[in-house]
């Protein structure tokens, strides 16, 4: 940034003039370096670097292409160069021609992804969290059949929609088929996502509120915390779980029909809700009610161990 002083007979002031931005030509090490040079400088062969970039594409992909954003492959190359040589950040920046501050951010981002401490872990420090789960009510006109089933606890007719989202507010699973009077735990117990976790087909942990049953893969807050560790656990849990509330807010603002009242049959409303949720695993809309299951006692042990080992003072 350069500066200039402007003067006239009565006043004199200083004004900064922004310099023109300069974008350096970025070179791809996989195209420039030979196989031997890649092993010397990055410690990985060409095919291994390409496979690593492919595996981490989802986590490292830039959200926009503006300002010459750096693709995931070059981010991997920069991080590997620093890991392999322990060089100064300035030297790593010269590998593809970027500023040292950019290299510092890339090294931190790639390190978090490779260590599994990306997304939810940075927010709550609870390991293996893959999503937050909750339900939201979509207001509808009073249906002509089974009308009492659609009246929720707040007194209006609705569809109870269950959703799971990740740390980036992306919806991973959505169930839109239940009347508004249905409890959240009933929707979960009778969903495909519940059966997949119970069979061990899905690995990881979900965060839910106290309305859900406690499971080894579904953690809820302590209702009456008695230790400092449990209190800190509840604070981290609440701070992290609100991502699903923000996800519902973004979804309803983007598709305003979900924010108002849908004056259609419940079956058609379920289809509209599913259509508004993009890139998800959706269940077929249907209206039915069954009983929920009991709590899994092993969930109490897992939750207590997390509180004592991570949040103890």
Coordinates of N, CA and C in Angstrom, one line a residue, residues 111-278:
X111 N -3.4 -30.0 8.2 CA -3.0 -30.8 9.4 C -4.3 -31.2 10.2
X112 N -5.3 -30.3 10.3 CA -6.5 -30.6 11.0 C -7.3 -31.7 10.3
X113 N -7.3 -31.7 8.9 CA -8.0 -32.7 8.2 C -7.3 -34.1 8.4
X114 N -6.0 -34.1 8.2 CA -5.3 -35.4 8.3 C -5.3 -35.9 9.8
X115 N -5.4 -35.1 10.8 CA -5.4 -35.6 12.1 C -6.8 -35.9 12.6
X116 N -7.8 -35.7 11.8 CA -9.2 -35.9 12.1 C -9.8 -34.9 13.1
X117 N -9.1 -33.7 13.2 CA -9.6 -32.7 14.1 C -10.2 -31.5 13.3
X118 N -10.9 -31.9 12.3 CA -11.6 -30.8 11.5 C -13.1 -30.8 11.8
X119 N -13.7 -29.6 11.7 CA -15.1 -29.5 11.8 C -15.5 -29.5 13.3
X120 N -16.3 -30.6 13.7 CA -16.9 -30.6 15.0 C -15.9 -30.7 16.1
X121 N -14.7 -31.4 15.9 CA -13.8 -31.5 16.9 C -13.2 -30.2 17.4
X122 N -13.0 -29.2 16.4 CA -12.5 -27.9 16.8 C -13.5 -27.1 17.6
X123 N -14.8 -27.5 17.5 CA -15.8 -26.7 18.2 C -16.1 -27.3 19.6
X124 N -16.1 -28.6 19.7 CA -16.5 -29.2 21.0 C -15.5 -30.1 21.6
X125 N -14.5 -30.5 20.9 CA -13.4 -31.5 21.4 C -14.0 -32.8 21.7
X126 N -15.2 -33.1 21.3 CA -15.7 -34.5 21.5 C -15.3 -35.3 20.2
X127 N -14.6 -36.4 20.4 CA -14.1 -37.2 19.2 C -15.2 -37.9 18.5
X128 N -14.9 -38.0 17.2 CA -15.7 -38.8 16.2 C -17.1 -38.3 16.0
X129 N -17.4 -37.0 16.2 CA -18.7 -36.4 16.0 C -18.8 -36.2 14.5
X130 N -19.9 -36.7 13.9 CA -20.1 -36.6 12.4 C -21.3 -35.8 12.1
X131 N -22.1 -35.4 13.1 CA -23.3 -34.6 12.8 C -24.1 -34.3 14.0
X132 N -25.1 -33.3 13.9 CA -26.0 -33.0 14.9 C -27.4 -33.3 14.4
X133 N -28.3 -33.8 15.3 CA -29.6 -34.2 14.9 C -30.7 -33.4 15.7
X134 N -31.8 -33.1 15.0 CA -32.9 -32.4 15.7 C -34.1 -32.4 14.8
X135 N -35.2 -32.0 15.3 CA -36.4 -31.9 14.5 C -36.9 -30.5 14.4
X136 N -37.6 -30.2 13.4 CA -38.3 -28.9 13.2 C -39.7 -29.0 12.7
X137 N -40.6 -28.1 13.0 CA -42.0 -28.2 12.6 C -42.2 -27.3 11.4
X138 N -42.8 -27.9 10.4 CA -43.2 -27.1 9.2 C -44.8 -27.0 9.2
X139 N -45.2 -25.7 9.3 CA -46.6 -25.4 9.5 C -47.4 -25.8 8.3
X140 N -48.6 -26.5 8.5 CA -49.5 -26.8 7.4 C -50.9 -26.5 7.7
X141 N -51.7 -26.5 6.7 CA -53.2 -26.3 6.9 C -53.8 -27.5 7.6
X142 N -54.8 -27.3 8.4 CA -55.4 -28.5 9.1 C -55.9 -29.5 8.1
X143 N -55.4 -30.7 8.1 CA -55.9 -31.7 7.1 C -57.3 -32.2 7.4
X144 N -57.9 -32.8 6.4 CA -59.3 -33.3 6.6 C -59.4 -34.6 7.3
X145 N -58.3 -35.4 7.3 CA -58.3 -36.7 8.0 C -57.2 -36.7 9.0
X146 N -57.5 -37.4 10.1 CA -56.5 -37.6 11.2 C -56.0 -36.2 11.7
X147 N -56.9 -35.3 11.8 CA -56.5 -33.9 12.1 C -55.8 -33.8 13.5
X148 N -56.2 -34.5 14.5 CA -55.5 -34.3 15.8 C -54.1 -34.7 15.8
X149 N -53.7 -35.7 15.0 CA -52.3 -36.2 14.9 C -51.3 -35.1 14.5
X150 N -51.8 -34.1 13.8 CA -50.9 -33.1 13.2 C -50.8 -31.8 14.1
X151 N -51.5 -31.8 15.2 CA -51.4 -30.7 16.2 C -50.2 -30.9 17.1
X152 N -49.2 -30.0 17.0 CA -48.0 -30.2 17.8 C -48.2 -29.6 19.2
X153 N -47.1 -29.7 20.0 CA -47.2 -29.2 21.4 C -47.4 -27.7 21.5
X154 N -47.1 -27.0 20.4 CA -47.3 -25.5 20.4 C -48.7 -25.1 19.9
X155 N -49.5 -26.1 19.5 CA -50.9 -25.9 19.2 C -51.3 -25.6 17.8
X156 N -50.4 -25.8 16.9 CA -50.7 -25.6 15.5 C -50.4 -26.9 14.7
X157 N -51.0 -27.0 13.5 CA -50.8 -28.2 12.7 C -49.5 -28.1 11.9
X158 N -48.8 -29.2 11.9 CA -47.4 -29.2 11.3 C -47.0 -30.6 10.9
X159 N -45.9 -30.7 10.2 CA -45.1 -31.9 9.9 C -43.8 -31.8 10.7
X160 N -43.5 -32.9 11.4 CA -42.3 -32.9 12.2 C -41.2 -33.5 11.3
X161 N -40.1 -32.7 11.0 CA -39.1 -33.1 10.1 C -37.8 -33.3 10.9
X162 N -37.2 -34.5 10.8 CA -35.9 -34.8 11.4 C -34.8 -34.6 10.4
X163 N -33.7 -34.0 10.8 CA -32.6 -33.7 9.9 C -31.3 -33.9 10.7
X164 N -30.2 -34.3 10.0 CA -28.9 -34.4 10.5 C -28.0 -33.6 9.6
X165 N -27.2 -32.7 10.2 CA -26.3 -31.9 9.4 C -24.9 -32.0 9.9
X166 N -23.9 -31.5 9.1 CA -22.5 -31.5 9.5 C -22.1 -30.1 10.0
X167 N -20.8 -30.0 10.2 CA -20.3 -28.7 10.8 C -20.4 -27.6 9.8
X168 N -20.6 -27.9 8.5 CA -20.7 -26.8 7.5 C -22.1 -26.6 7.1
X169 N -23.1 -27.0 7.9 CA -24.5 -26.8 7.7 C -25.0 -27.6 6.5
X170 N -24.3 -28.6 6.0 CA -24.8 -29.4 4.9 C -25.7 -30.6 5.5
X171 N -26.9 -30.7 5.0 CA -27.8 -31.7 5.5 C -27.4 -33.1 5.0
X172 N -27.2 -34.0 5.9 CA -26.7 -35.4 5.6 C -27.9 -36.4 5.5
X173 N -28.9 -36.1 6.2 CA -30.1 -37.0 6.2 C -31.3 -36.3 6.6
X174 N -32.4 -36.6 6.0 CA -33.7 -35.9 6.3 C -34.8 -36.8 6.2
X175 N -35.7 -36.8 7.2 CA -36.9 -37.6 7.3 C -38.1 -36.7 7.4
X176 N -38.9 -36.6 6.4 CA -40.1 -35.8 6.3 C -41.3 -36.6 6.0
X177 N -41.9 -37.2 7.1 CA -43.1 -38.0 6.8 C -44.0 -38.2 8.1
X178 N -43.7 -37.4 9.2 CA -44.4 -37.7 10.4 C -45.3 -36.5 10.8
X179 N -46.4 -36.8 11.4 CA -47.3 -35.7 11.9 C -46.6 -34.9 13.0
X180 N -47.1 -33.7 13.2 CA -46.5 -32.8 14.2 C -46.6 -33.2 15.6
X181 N -47.5 -34.1 16.0 CA -47.6 -34.6 17.4 C -46.6 -35.7 17.7
X182 N -45.9 -36.2 16.7 CA -44.9 -37.3 16.9 C -43.7 -36.8 17.6
X183 N -43.3 -37.5 18.6 CA -42.1 -37.2 19.4 C -40.8 -37.4 18.5
X184 N -39.8 -36.6 18.8 CA -38.5 -36.8 18.0 C -37.9 -38.1 18.1
X185 N -38.0 -38.8 19.3 CA -37.4 -40.1 19.5 C -38.1 -41.1 18.7
X186 N -39.4 -41.0 18.5 CA -40.1 -42.0 17.7 C -39.6 -41.9 16.2
X187 N -39.4 -40.7 15.8 CA -39.0 -40.5 14.4 C -37.6 -41.2 14.2
X188 N -36.7 -41.0 15.2 CA -35.4 -41.5 15.0 C -35.4 -43.1 15.1
X189 N -36.1 -43.6 16.1 CA -36.1 -45.1 16.2 C -36.7 -45.8 15.0
X190 N -37.6 -45.2 14.3 CA -38.2 -45.8 13.1 C -37.6 -45.3 11.8
X191 N -36.4 -44.8 11.9 CA -35.7 -44.3 10.6 C -34.6 -45.2 10.2
X192 N -34.3 -45.1 8.9 CA -33.2 -46.0 8.4 C -31.9 -45.6 9.0
X193 N -31.6 -44.4 9.4 CA -30.4 -44.0 9.9 C -30.1 -44.6 11.3
X194 N -31.2 -44.8 12.1 CA -31.1 -45.5 13.4 C -30.7 -47.0 13.2
X195 N -31.3 -47.6 12.2 CA -31.0 -49.1 11.9 C -29.6 -49.2 11.4
X196 N -29.1 -48.2 10.6 CA -27.8 -48.3 10.1 C -26.7 -48.2 11.2
X197 N -27.0 -47.3 12.2 CA -26.1 -47.2 13.3 C -26.1 -48.4 14.2
X198 N -27.3 -48.9 14.4 CA -27.4 -50.1 15.3 C -26.8 -51.3 14.7
X199 N -26.8 -51.5 13.4 CA -26.1 -52.6 12.7 C -24.6 -52.4 12.6
X200 N -24.1 -51.2 12.9 CA -22.7 -50.9 12.8 C -22.3 -50.5 11.4
X201 N -23.3 -50.2 10.5 CA -22.9 -49.8 9.1 C -22.4 -48.4 9.1
X202 N -22.7 -47.6 10.0 CA -22.3 -46.2 10.1 C -21.4 -46.0 11.4
X203 N -20.3 -45.4 11.3 CA -19.4 -45.1 12.4 C -19.4 -43.7 12.7
X204 N -19.3 -43.4 14.0 CA -19.2 -42.0 14.4 C -20.3 -41.7 15.5
X205 N -20.4 -40.4 15.9 CA -21.3 -40.0 17.0 C -22.1 -38.9 16.5
X206 N -23.4 -38.9 16.9 CA -24.3 -37.8 16.7 C -24.6 -37.1 18.0
X207 N -24.8 -35.8 17.9 CA -25.2 -35.0 19.1 C -26.7 -34.6 19.0
X208 N -27.4 -34.9 20.0 CA -28.8 -34.6 20.1 C -29.2 -34.0 21.4
X209 N -30.5 -33.4 21.5 CA -30.9 -32.8 22.7 C -31.5 -33.9 23.6
X210 N -32.0 -33.5 24.8 CA -32.5 -34.4 25.8 C -33.8 -35.2 25.3
X211 N -34.4 -34.8 24.2 CA -35.5 -35.5 23.7 C -35.3 -36.8 23.1
X212 N -34.0 -37.2 22.8 CA -33.6 -38.4 22.2 C -33.1 -39.4 23.2
X213 N -33.2 -40.7 22.9 CA -32.6 -41.8 23.7 C -31.1 -41.7 23.7
X214 N -30.5 -42.0 24.8 CA -29.0 -42.0 24.9 C -28.5 -43.3 24.3
X215 N -27.6 -43.2 23.3 CA -27.1 -44.4 22.7 C -25.5 -44.3 22.6
X216 N -24.8 -45.3 22.4 CA -23.4 -45.2 22.2 C -23.0 -44.3 21.0
X217 N -23.9 -44.2 20.0 CA -23.6 -43.3 18.9 C -24.4 -42.1 18.9
X218 N -25.2 -41.8 20.0 CA -26.0 -40.6 20.1 C -25.9 -40.1 21.5
X219 N -25.2 -38.9 21.6 CA -24.9 -38.3 22.9 C -25.8 -37.2 23.2
X220 N -26.3 -37.1 24.4 CA -27.2 -36.1 24.8 C -26.6 -35.4 26.0
X221 N -27.0 -34.2 26.4 CA -26.4 -33.6 27.6 C -26.8 -34.2 28.9
X222 N -26.0 -34.0 30.0 CA -26.4 -34.4 31.3 C -27.6 -33.6 31.8
X223 N -28.6 -34.2 32.2 CA -29.8 -33.5 32.7 C -29.5 -32.7 34.0
X224 N -28.8 -33.3 34.9 CA -28.4 -32.7 36.2 C -26.9 -32.9 36.4
X225 N -26.1 -32.0 35.8 CA -24.6 -32.2 36.0 C -24.2 -31.9 37.4
X226 N -23.3 -32.8 37.9 CA -22.9 -32.7 39.3 C -21.4 -32.4 39.5
X227 N -20.7 -32.5 38.4 CA -19.3 -32.2 38.5 C -18.9 -31.1 37.5
X228 N -17.8 -30.5 37.6 CA -17.3 -29.5 36.7 C -17.1 -30.1 35.3
X229 N -16.7 -31.3 35.2 CA -16.4 -31.9 33.9 C -17.8 -32.1 33.2
X230 N -18.8 -32.5 33.9 CA -20.1 -32.6 33.2 C -20.7 -31.3 32.8
X231 N -20.4 -30.2 33.6 CA -20.9 -28.9 33.2 C -20.2 -28.4 32.0
X232 N -18.9 -28.6 31.9 CA -18.1 -28.2 30.7 C -18.5 -29.0 29.5
X233 N -18.8 -30.3 29.7 CA -19.3 -31.2 28.6 C -20.7 -30.6 28.1
X234 N -21.6 -30.2 29.0 CA -22.9 -29.7 28.5 C -22.7 -28.4 27.8
X235 N -21.7 -27.6 28.2 CA -21.5 -26.3 27.5 C -21.0 -26.6 26.1
X236 N -20.0 -27.5 26.0 CA -19.5 -27.8 24.6 C -20.5 -28.5 23.8
X237 N -21.3 -29.3 24.4 CA -22.4 -30.0 23.6 C -23.4 -29.0 23.1
X238 N -23.9 -28.1 23.9 CA -24.9 -27.1 23.4 C -24.3 -26.2 22.4
X239 N -23.0 -25.8 22.6 CA -22.4 -24.9 21.6 C -22.2 -25.5 20.2
X240 N -22.0 -26.8 20.2 CA -21.8 -27.5 19.0 C -23.2 -28.0 18.4
X241 N -24.1 -28.4 19.2 CA -25.4 -28.9 18.6 C -26.2 -27.8 18.0
X242 N -26.0 -26.6 18.3 CA -26.8 -25.5 17.7 C -26.6 -25.3 16.2
X243 N -25.6 -26.1 15.7 CA -25.4 -26.0 14.2 C -26.6 -26.5 13.5
X244 N -27.4 -27.5 14.0 CA -28.6 -27.9 13.4 C -29.7 -26.9 13.4
X245 N -29.7 -26.1 14.5 CA -30.7 -25.0 14.5 C -30.4 -23.9 13.5
X246 N -29.1 -23.6 13.3 CA -28.7 -22.7 12.2 C -29.0 -23.3 10.9
X247 N -28.8 -24.6 10.7 CA -29.1 -25.2 9.4 C -30.6 -25.1 9.1
X248 N -31.5 -25.3 10.1 CA -32.9 -25.1 9.8 C -33.2 -23.7 9.4
X249 N -32.5 -22.7 10.1 CA -32.8 -21.3 9.8 C -32.3 -21.0 8.4
X250 N -31.2 -21.5 7.9 CA -30.7 -21.2 6.6 C -31.7 -21.9 5.6
X251 N -32.1 -23.1 5.8 CA -33.0 -23.8 4.9 C -34.3 -23.1 4.8
X252 N -34.9 -22.6 5.9 CA -36.2 -21.9 5.8 C -36.1 -20.5 5.2
X253 N -34.9 -19.9 5.3 CA -34.7 -18.6 4.7 C -34.5 -18.7 3.2
X254 N -33.9 -19.8 2.8 CA -33.6 -20.0 1.4 C -34.9 -20.5 0.7
X255 N -35.7 -21.3 1.3 CA -37.0 -21.7 0.7 C -38.1 -21.2 1.6
X256 N -38.6 -20.1 1.3 CA -39.5 -19.4 2.2 C -40.8 -20.1 2.4
X257 N -41.2 -21.1 1.5 CA -42.4 -21.8 1.7 C -42.3 -22.7 2.9
X258 N -41.1 -23.0 3.4 CA -41.0 -23.8 4.6 C -41.2 -22.9 5.9
X259 N -41.1 -21.6 5.7 CA -41.2 -20.7 6.8 C -42.6 -20.3 7.1
X260 N -43.5 -20.3 6.1 CA -44.9 -20.0 6.3 C -45.7 -21.2 6.4
X261 N -47.0 -21.1 6.0 CA -47.9 -22.3 6.1 C -48.2 -22.8 4.7
X262 N -48.0 -24.1 4.6 CA -48.2 -24.8 3.3 C -49.7 -25.3 3.3
X263 N -50.5 -24.9 2.4 CA -51.9 -25.2 2.4 C -52.1 -26.3 1.3
X264 N -51.6 -27.5 1.7 CA -51.7 -28.7 0.8 C -51.9 -29.9 1.7
X265 N -52.2 -31.0 1.1 CA -52.3 -32.3 1.8 C -51.0 -32.6 2.4
X266 N -51.0 -33.3 3.6 CA -49.7 -33.6 4.2 C -48.7 -34.4 3.3
X267 N -49.3 -35.3 2.5 CA -48.4 -36.1 1.6 C -47.7 -35.2 0.6
X268 N -48.3 -34.2 0.1 CA -47.7 -33.3 -0.8 C -46.7 -32.4 -0.1
X269 N -47.0 -32.0 1.1 CA -46.1 -31.2 1.9 C -44.8 -31.9 2.1
X270 N -44.9 -33.2 2.4 CA -43.7 -34.0 2.6 C -42.8 -34.0 1.4
X271 N -43.4 -34.1 0.2 CA -42.7 -34.1 -1.0 C -42.0 -32.8 -1.2
X272 N -42.7 -31.7 -0.9 CA -42.1 -30.4 -1.1 C -40.9 -30.2 -0.2
X273 N -41.0 -30.7 1.1 CA -39.9 -30.5 2.0 C -38.7 -31.3 1.5
X274 N -38.9 -32.5 1.0 CA -37.8 -33.3 0.5 C -37.2 -32.7 -0.7
X275 N -38.0 -32.0 -1.6 CA -37.5 -31.4 -2.8 C -36.6 -30.1 -2.4
X276 N -36.9 -29.5 -1.3 CA -36.2 -28.3 -0.9 C -34.8 -28.7 -0.3
X277 N -34.6 -29.9 0.1 CA -33.4 -30.3 0.7 C -32.5 -31.0 -0.4
X278 N -31.4 -30.4 -0.7 CA -30.6 -30.9 -1.8 C -29.5 -31.8 -1.3

